[in-house]
mmCIF file of C-alpha atoms and ligand atoms in Angstrom:
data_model
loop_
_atom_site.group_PDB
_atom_site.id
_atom_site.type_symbol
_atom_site.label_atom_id
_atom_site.label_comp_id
_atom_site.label_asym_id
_atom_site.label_seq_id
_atom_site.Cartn_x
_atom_site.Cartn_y
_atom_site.Cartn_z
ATOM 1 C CA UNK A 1 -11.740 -12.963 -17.224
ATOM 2 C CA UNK A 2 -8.826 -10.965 -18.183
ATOM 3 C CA UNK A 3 -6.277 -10.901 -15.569
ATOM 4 C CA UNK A 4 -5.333 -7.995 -13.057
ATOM 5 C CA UNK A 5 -2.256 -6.287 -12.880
ATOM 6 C CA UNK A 6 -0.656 -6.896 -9.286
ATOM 7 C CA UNK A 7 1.898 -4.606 -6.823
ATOM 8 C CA UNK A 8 2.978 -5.751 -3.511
ATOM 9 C CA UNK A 9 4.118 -3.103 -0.518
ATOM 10 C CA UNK A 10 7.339 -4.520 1.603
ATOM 11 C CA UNK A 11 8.608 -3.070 4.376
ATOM 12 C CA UNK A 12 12.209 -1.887 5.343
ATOM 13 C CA UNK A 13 14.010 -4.655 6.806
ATOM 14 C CA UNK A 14 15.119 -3.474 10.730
ATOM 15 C CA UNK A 15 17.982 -6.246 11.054
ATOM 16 C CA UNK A 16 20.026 -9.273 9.560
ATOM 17 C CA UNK A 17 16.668 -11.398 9.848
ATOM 18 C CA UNK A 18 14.252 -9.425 8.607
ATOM 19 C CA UNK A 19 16.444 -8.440 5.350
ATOM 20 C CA UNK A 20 16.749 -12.015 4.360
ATOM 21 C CA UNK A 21 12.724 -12.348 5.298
ATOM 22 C CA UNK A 22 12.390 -9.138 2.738
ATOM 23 C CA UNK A 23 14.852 -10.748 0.328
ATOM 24 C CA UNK A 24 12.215 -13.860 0.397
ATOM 25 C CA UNK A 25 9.357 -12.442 -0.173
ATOM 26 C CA UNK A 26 10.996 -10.389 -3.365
ATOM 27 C CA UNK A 27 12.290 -13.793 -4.593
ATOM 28 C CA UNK A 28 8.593 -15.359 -3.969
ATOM 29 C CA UNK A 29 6.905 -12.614 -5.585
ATOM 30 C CA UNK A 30 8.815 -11.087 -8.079
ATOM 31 C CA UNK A 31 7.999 -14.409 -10.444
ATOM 32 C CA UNK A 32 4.572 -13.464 -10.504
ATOM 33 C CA UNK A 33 5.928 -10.147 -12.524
ATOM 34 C CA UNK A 34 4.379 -7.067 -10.273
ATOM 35 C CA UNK A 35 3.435 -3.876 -12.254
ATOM 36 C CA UNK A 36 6.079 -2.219 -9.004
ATOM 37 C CA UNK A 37 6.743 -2.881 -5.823
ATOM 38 C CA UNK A 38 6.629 -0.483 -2.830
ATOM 39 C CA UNK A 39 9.378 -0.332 0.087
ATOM 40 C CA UNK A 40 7.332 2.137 3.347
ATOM 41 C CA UNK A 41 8.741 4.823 5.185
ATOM 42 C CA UNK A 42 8.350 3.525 9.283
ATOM 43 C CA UNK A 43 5.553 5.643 11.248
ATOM 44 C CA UNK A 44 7.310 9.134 12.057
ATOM 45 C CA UNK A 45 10.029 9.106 9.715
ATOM 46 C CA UNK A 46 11.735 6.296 12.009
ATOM 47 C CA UNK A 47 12.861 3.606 8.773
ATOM 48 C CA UNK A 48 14.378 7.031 6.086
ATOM 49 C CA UNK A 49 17.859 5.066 5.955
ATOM 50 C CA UNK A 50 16.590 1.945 5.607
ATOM 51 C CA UNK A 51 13.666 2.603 3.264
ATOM 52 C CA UNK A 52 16.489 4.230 0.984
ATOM 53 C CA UNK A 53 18.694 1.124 1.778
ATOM 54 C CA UNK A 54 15.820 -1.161 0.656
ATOM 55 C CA UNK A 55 14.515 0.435 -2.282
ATOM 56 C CA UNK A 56 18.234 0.995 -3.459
ATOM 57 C CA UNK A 57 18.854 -2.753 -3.427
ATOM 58 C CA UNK A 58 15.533 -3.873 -4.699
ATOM 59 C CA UNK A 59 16.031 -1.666 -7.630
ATOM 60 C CA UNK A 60 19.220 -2.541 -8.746
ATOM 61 C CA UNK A 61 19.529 -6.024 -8.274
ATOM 62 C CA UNK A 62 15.458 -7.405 -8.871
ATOM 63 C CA UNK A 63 14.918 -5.882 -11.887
ATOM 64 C CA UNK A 64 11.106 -4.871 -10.451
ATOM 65 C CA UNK A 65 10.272 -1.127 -10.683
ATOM 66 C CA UNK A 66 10.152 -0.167 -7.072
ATOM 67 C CA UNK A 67 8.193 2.970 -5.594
ATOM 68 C CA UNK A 68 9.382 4.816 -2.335
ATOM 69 C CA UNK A 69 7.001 5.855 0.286
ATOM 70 C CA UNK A 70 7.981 9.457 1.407
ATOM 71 C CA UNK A 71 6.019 11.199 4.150
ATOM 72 C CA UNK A 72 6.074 15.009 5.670
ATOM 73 C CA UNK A 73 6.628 13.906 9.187
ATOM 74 C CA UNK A 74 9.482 15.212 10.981
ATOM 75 C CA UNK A 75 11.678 16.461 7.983
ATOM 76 C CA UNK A 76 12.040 19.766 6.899
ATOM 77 C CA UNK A 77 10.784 20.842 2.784
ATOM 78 C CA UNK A 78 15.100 20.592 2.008
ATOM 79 C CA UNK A 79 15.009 17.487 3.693
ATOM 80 C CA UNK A 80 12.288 16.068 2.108
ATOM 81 C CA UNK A 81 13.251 17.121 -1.300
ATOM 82 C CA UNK A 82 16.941 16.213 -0.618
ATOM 83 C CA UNK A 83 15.597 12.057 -0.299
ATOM 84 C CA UNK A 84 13.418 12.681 -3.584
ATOM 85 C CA UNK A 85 16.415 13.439 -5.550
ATOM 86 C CA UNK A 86 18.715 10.697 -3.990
ATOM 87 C CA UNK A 87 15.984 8.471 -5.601
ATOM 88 C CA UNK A 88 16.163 10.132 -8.764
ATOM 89 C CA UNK A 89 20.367 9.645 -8.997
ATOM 90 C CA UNK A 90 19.833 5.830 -8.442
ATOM 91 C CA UNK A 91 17.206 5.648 -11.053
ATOM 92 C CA UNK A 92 13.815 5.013 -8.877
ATOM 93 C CA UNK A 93 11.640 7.551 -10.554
ATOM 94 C CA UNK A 94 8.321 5.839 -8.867
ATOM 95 C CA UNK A 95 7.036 7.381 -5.156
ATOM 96 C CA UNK A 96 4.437 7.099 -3.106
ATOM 97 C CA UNK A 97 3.412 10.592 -1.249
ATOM 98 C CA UNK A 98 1.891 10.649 1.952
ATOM 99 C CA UNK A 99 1.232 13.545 4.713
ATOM 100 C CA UNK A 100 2.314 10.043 6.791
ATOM 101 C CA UNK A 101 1.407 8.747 10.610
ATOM 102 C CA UNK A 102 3.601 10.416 13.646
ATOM 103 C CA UNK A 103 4.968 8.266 15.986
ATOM 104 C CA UNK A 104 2.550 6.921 17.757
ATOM 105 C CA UNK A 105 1.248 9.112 20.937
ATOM 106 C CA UNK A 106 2.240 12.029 19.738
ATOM 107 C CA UNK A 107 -1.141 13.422 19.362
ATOM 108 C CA UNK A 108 -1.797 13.820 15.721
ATOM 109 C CA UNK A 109 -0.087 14.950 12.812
ATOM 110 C CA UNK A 110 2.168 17.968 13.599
ATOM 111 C CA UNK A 111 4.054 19.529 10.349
ATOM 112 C CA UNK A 112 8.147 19.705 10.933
ATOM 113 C CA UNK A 113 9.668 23.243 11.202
ATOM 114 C CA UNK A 114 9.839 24.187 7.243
ATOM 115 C CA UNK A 115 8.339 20.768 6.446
ATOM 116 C CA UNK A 116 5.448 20.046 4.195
ATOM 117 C CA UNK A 117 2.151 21.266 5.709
ATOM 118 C CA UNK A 118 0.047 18.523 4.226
ATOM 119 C CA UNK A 119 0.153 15.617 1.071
ATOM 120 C CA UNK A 120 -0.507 18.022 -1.061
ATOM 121 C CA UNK A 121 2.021 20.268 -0.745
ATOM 122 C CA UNK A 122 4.424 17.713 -0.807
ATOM 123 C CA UNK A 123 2.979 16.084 -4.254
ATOM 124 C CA UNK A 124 3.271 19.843 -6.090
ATOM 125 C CA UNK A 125 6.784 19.873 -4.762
ATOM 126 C CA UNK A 126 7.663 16.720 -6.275
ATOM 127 C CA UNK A 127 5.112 17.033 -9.072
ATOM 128 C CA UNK A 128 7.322 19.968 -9.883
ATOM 129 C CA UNK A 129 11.023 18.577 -10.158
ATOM 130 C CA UNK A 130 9.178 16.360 -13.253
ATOM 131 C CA UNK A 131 10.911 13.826 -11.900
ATOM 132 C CA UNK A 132 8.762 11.267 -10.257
ATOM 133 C CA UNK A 133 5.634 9.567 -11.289
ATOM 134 C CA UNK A 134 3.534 10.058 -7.903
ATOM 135 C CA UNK A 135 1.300 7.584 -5.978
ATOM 136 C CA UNK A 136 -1.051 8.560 -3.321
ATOM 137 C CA UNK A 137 -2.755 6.812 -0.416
ATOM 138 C CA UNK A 138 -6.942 6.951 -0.438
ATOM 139 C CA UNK A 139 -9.572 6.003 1.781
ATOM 140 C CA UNK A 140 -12.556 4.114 1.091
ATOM 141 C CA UNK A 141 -14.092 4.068 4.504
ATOM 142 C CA UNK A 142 -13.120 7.428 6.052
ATOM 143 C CA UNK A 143 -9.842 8.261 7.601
ATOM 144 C CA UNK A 144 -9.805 8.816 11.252
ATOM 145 C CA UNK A 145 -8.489 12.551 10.590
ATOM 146 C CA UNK A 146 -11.262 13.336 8.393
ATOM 147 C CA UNK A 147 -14.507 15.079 9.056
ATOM 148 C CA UNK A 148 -16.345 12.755 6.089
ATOM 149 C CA UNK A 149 -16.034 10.655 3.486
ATOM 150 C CA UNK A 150 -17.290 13.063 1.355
ATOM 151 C CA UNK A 151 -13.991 15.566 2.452
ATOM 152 C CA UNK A 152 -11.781 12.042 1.737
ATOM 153 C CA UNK A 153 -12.935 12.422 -1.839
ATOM 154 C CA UNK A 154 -12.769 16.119 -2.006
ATOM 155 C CA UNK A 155 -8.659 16.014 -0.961
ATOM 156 C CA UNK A 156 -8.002 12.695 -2.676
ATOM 157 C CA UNK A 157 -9.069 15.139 -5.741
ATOM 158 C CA UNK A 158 -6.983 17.972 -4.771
ATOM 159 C CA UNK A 159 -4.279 15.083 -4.531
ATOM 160 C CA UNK A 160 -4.675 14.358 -8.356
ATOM 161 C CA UNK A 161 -4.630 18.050 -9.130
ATOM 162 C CA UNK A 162 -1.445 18.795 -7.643
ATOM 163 C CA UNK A 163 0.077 15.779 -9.521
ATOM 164 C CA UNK A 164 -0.504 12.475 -8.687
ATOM 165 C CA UNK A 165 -0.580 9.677 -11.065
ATOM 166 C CA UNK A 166 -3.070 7.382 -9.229
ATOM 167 C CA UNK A 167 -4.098 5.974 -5.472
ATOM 168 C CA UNK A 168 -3.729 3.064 -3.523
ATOM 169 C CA UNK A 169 -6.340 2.718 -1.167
ATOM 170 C CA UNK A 170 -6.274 2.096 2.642
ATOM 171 C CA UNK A 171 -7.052 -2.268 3.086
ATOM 172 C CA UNK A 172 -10.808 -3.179 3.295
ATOM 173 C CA UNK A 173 -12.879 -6.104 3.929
ATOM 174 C CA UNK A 174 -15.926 -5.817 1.612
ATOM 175 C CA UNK A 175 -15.656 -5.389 -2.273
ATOM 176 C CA UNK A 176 -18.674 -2.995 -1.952
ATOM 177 C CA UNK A 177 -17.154 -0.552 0.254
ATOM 178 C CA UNK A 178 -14.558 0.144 -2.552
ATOM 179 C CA UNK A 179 -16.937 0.673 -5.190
ATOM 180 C CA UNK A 180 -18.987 2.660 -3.585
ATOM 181 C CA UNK A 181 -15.098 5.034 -2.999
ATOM 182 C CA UNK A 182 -14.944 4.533 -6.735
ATOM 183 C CA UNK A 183 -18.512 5.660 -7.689
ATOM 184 C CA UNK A 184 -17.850 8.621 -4.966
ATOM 185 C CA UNK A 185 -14.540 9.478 -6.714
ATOM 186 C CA UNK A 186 -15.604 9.311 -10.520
ATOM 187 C CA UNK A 187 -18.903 11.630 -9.472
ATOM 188 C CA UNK A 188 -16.307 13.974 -8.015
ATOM 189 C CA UNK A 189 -15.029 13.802 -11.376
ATOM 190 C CA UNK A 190 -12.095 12.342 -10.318
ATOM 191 C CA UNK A 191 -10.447 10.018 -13.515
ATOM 192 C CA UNK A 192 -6.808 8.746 -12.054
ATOM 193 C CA UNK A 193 -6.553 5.265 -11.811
ATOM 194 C CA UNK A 194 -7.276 3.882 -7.963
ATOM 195 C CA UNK A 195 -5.585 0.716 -6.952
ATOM 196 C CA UNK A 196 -7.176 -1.442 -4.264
ATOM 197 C CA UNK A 197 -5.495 -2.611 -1.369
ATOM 198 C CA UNK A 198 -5.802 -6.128 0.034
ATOM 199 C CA UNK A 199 -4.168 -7.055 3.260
ATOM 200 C CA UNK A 200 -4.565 -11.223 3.096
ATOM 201 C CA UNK A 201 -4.943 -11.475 6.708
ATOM 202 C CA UNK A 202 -1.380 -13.748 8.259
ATOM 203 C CA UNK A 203 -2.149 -12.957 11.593
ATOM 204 C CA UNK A 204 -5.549 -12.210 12.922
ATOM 205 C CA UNK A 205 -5.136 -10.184 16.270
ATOM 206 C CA UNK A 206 -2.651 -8.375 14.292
ATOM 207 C CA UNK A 207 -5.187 -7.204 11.482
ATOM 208 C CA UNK A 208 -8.119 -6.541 14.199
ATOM 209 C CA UNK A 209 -6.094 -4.092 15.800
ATOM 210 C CA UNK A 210 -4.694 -2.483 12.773
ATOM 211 C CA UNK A 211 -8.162 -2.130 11.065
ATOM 212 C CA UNK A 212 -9.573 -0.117 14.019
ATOM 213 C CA UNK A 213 -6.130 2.251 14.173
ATOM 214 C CA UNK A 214 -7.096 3.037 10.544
ATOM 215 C CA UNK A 215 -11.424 3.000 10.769
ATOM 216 C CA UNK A 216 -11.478 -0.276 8.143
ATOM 217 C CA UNK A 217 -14.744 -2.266 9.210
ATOM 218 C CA UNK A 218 -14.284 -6.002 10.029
ATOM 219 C CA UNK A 219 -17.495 -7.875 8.988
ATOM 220 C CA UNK A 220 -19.059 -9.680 11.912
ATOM 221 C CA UNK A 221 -18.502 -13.295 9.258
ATOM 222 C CA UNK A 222 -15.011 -12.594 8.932
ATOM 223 C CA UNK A 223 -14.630 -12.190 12.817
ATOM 224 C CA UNK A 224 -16.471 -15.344 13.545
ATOM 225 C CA UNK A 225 -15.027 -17.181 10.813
ATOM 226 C CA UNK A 226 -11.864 -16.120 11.973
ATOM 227 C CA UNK A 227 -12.881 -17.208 15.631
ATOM 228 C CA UNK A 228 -13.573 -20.883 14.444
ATOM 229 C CA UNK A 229 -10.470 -21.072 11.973
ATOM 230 C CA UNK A 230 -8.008 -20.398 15.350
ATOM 231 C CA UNK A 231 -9.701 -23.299 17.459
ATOM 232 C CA UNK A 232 -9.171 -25.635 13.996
ATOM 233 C CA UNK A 233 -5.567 -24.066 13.128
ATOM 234 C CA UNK A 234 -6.989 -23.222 9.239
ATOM 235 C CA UNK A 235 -6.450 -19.331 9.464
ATOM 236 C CA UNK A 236 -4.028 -19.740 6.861
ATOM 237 C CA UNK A 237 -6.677 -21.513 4.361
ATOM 238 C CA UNK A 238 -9.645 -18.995 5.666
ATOM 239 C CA UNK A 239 -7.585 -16.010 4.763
ATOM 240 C CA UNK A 240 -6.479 -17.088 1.221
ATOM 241 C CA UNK A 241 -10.655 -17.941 0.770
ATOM 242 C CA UNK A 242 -11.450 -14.206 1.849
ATOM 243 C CA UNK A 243 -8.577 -12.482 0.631
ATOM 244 C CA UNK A 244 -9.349 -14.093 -3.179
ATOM 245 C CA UNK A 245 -12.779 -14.354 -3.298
ATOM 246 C CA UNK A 246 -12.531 -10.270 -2.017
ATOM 247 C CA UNK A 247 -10.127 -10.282 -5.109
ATOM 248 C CA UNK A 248 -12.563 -11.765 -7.411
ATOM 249 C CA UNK A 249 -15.224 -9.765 -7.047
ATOM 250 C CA UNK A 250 -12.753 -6.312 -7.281
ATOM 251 C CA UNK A 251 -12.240 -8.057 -10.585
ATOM 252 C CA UNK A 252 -15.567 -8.963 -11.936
ATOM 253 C CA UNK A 253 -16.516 -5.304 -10.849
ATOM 254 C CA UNK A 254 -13.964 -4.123 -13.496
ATOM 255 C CA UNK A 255 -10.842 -3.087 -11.524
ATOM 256 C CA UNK A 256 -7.473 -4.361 -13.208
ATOM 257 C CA UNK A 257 -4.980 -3.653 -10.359
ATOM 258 C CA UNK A 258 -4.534 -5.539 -6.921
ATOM 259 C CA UNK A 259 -2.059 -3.973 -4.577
ATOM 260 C CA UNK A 260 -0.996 -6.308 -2.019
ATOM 261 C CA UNK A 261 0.049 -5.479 1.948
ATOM 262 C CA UNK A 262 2.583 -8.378 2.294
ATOM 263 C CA UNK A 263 3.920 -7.320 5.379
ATOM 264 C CA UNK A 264 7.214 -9.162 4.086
ATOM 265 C CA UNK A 265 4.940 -12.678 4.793
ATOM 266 C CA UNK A 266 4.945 -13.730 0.900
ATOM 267 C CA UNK A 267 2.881 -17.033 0.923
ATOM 268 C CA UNK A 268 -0.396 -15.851 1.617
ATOM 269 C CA UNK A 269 0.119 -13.116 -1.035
ATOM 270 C CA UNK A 270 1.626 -15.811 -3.803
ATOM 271 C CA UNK A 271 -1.342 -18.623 -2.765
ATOM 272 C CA UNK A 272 -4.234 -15.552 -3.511
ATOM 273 C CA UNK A 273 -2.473 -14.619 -6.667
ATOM 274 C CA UNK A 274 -2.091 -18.371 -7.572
ATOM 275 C CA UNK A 275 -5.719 -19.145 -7.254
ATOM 276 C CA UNK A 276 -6.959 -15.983 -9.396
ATOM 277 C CA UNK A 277 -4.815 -17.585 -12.374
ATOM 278 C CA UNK A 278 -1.653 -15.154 -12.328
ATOM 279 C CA UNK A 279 0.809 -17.683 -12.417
ATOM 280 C CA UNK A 280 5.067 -17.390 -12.193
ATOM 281 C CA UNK A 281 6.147 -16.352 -15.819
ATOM 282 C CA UNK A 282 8.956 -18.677 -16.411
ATOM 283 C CA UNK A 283 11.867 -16.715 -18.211
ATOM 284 C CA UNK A 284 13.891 -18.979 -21.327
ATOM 285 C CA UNK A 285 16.895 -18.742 -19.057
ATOM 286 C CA UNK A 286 15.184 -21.025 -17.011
ATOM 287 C CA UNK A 287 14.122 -23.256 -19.283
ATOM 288 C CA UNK A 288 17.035 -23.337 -21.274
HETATM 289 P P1 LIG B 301 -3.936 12.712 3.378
HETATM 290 O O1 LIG B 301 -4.666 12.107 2.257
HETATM 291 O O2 LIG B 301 -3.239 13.964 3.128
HETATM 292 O O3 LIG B 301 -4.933 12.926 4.614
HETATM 293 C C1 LIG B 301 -5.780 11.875 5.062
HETATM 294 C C2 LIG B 301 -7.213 12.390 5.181
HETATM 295 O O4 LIG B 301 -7.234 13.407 6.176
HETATM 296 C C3 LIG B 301 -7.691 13.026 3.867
HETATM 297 O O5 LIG B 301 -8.438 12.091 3.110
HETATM 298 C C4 LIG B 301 -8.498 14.207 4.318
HETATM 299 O O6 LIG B 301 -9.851 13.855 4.440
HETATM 300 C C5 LIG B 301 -7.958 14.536 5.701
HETATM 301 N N1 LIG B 301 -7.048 15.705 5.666
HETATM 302 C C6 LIG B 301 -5.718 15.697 5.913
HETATM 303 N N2 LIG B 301 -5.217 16.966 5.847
HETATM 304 C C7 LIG B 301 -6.261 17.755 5.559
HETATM 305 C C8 LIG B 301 -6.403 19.151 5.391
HETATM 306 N N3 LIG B 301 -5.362 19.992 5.532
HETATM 307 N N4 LIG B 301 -7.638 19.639 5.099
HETATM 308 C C9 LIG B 301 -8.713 18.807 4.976
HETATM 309 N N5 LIG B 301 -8.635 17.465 5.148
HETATM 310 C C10 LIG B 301 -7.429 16.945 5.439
HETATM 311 N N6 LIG B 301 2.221 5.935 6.687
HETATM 312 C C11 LIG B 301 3.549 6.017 6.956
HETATM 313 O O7 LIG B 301 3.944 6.628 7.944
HETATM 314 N N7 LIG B 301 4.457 5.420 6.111
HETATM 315 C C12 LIG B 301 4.096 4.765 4.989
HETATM 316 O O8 LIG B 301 4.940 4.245 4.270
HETATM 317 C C13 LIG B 301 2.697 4.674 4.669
HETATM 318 N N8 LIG B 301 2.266 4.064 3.543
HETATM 319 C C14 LIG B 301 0.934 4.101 3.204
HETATM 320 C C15 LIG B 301 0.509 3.583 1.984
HETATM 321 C C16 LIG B 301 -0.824 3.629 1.612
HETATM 322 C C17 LIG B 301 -1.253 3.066 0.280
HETATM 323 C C18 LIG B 301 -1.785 4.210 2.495
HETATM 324 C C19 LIG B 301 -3.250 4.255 2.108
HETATM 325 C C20 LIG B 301 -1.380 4.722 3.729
HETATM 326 C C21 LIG B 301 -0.024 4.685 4.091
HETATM 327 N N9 LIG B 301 0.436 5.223 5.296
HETATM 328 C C22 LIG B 301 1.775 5.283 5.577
HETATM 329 C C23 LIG B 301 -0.520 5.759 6.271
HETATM 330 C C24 LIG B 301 -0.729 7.253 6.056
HETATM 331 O O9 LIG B 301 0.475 7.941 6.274
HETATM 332 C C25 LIG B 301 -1.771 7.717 7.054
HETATM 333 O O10 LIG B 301 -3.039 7.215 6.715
HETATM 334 C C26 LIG B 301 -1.808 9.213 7.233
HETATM 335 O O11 LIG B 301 -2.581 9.487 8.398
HETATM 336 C C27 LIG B 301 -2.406 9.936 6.057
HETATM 337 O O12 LIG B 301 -1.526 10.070 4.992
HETATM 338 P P2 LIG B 301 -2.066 10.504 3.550
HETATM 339 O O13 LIG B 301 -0.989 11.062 2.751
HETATM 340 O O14 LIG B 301 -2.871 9.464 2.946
HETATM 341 O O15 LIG B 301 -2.977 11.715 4.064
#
């Protein structure tokens, strides 16, 4: 089986402990030689510094191409535009462009006085600097703003159109789910690559609660299993099992890409990759 190309999403580290718990998992990972890694942009607009902080440092000192999550929220089009190009000076020509999440109970998405009123218009804006190779989010089971799953696969198309390279999708739990999103996407006619998204699952009430926030389906055996793994203290072992055999069957079903949600915890992440095969590529330094 020929081996997948991996990326791993980090968030922006909040204080002194959580950058050297970022700086970790880029030191754990990075050996395993990621196609890019992606730094997020806090719900609302809340982490803009310290995204820019993040991605800044990753760049220049790990040698891993990095991609930048930029959302609409709560910035105006100048704004917006203005942290695009501070990317581009540093060299990090890679983004990730989302409508984004407000904070939460705010009511929905709201656009910002002269913001960007959707994804779209902010991937034509960017598409348009010819700058930035673009990354989108997609969503294999439907998003909770969405009448369908056939109007997901309708704007994930538009998406392309106005200029993105490929997709990352939203985590899910059953290999099937996704190709059915794939089948749904290529019928649509729809040919940029699309990345799946794993979230290995580090901490279980965490996950449950996240999954319904974003409409991903928990199968009943992965809630039971999950259940029993507590009462033993194996939720560690049970979620490298699920996350890799999930993995394995992405990758006998042809895809080539994993994107990981680390959420900065990089053991579960390295242990999956581990037991599909991709292994640390030593550099001659080292073994000189
Ligand atoms: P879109 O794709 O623009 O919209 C989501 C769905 O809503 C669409 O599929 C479509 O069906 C429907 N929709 C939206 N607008 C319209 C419209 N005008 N007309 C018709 N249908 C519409 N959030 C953050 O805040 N920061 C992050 O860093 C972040 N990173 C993410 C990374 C990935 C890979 C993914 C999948 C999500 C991420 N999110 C992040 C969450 C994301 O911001 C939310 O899911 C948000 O609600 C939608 O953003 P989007 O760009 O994917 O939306």
């Amino acid at each position: 089986m020929t081996q997948p190309k991996i990326s791993f999403e980090f968030f922006p580290p909040k204080n002194l402990e959580g950058s050297f718990r970022l700086w970790d998992c880029v030191n754990v990972l990075s050996p395993l030689a990621p196609d890019f890694v992606s730094v997020t942009y806090g719900a609302g607009g809340t982490t803009r510094q310290l995204t820019h902080e993040a991605v800044g440092t990753i760049h220049k000192t790990s040698g891993l191409t990095v991609a930048a999550h930029l959302t609409c929220v709560d910035a105006t089009r100048a704004e917006t535009l203005q942290i695009a190009e501070d990317y581009a000076a540093v060299g990090v020509t890679e983004i990730v462009a989302l409508r984004g999440d407000p904070p939460k109970g705010s009511g929905g998405f709201k656009p910002a006085v002269d913001g960007f009123q959707s994804s779209i218009e902010l991937i034509e804006a960017l598409s348009d600097t010819g700058k930035f190779r673009i990354r989108v989010g997609a969503y294999p089971e439907k998003h909770p703003d969405s009448p369908s799953s056939v109007s997901d696969v309708q704007w994930l198309k538009r998406k392309i159109e106005a200029g993105a390279h490929s997709a990352i999708t939203q985590f899910f739990f059953d290999a099937d789910t996704f190709f059915r999103f794939r089948d749904d996407c290529v019928k649509a006619g729809i040919d940029a690559p699309i990345i799946p998204g794993i979230l290995p699952i580090e901490n279980w009430n965490g996950a449950r609660k996240f999954a319904q926030a974003c409409g991903t389906h928990i199968p009943q055996l992965i809630s039971d299993a999950f259940d029993h793994a507590l009462r033993d203290g194996t939720q560690d072992l049970l979620a490298t099992a699920l996350a890799t055999e999930l993995c394995d069957k992405l990758i006998e079903g042809g895809v080539d890409h994993l994107h990981f949600y680390t959420l900065n915890k990089p053991e579960l992440t390295r242990d999956v990759c581990h037991a599909l095969g991709i292994k640390p590529r030593v550099s001659l330094e080292n073994v000189a």
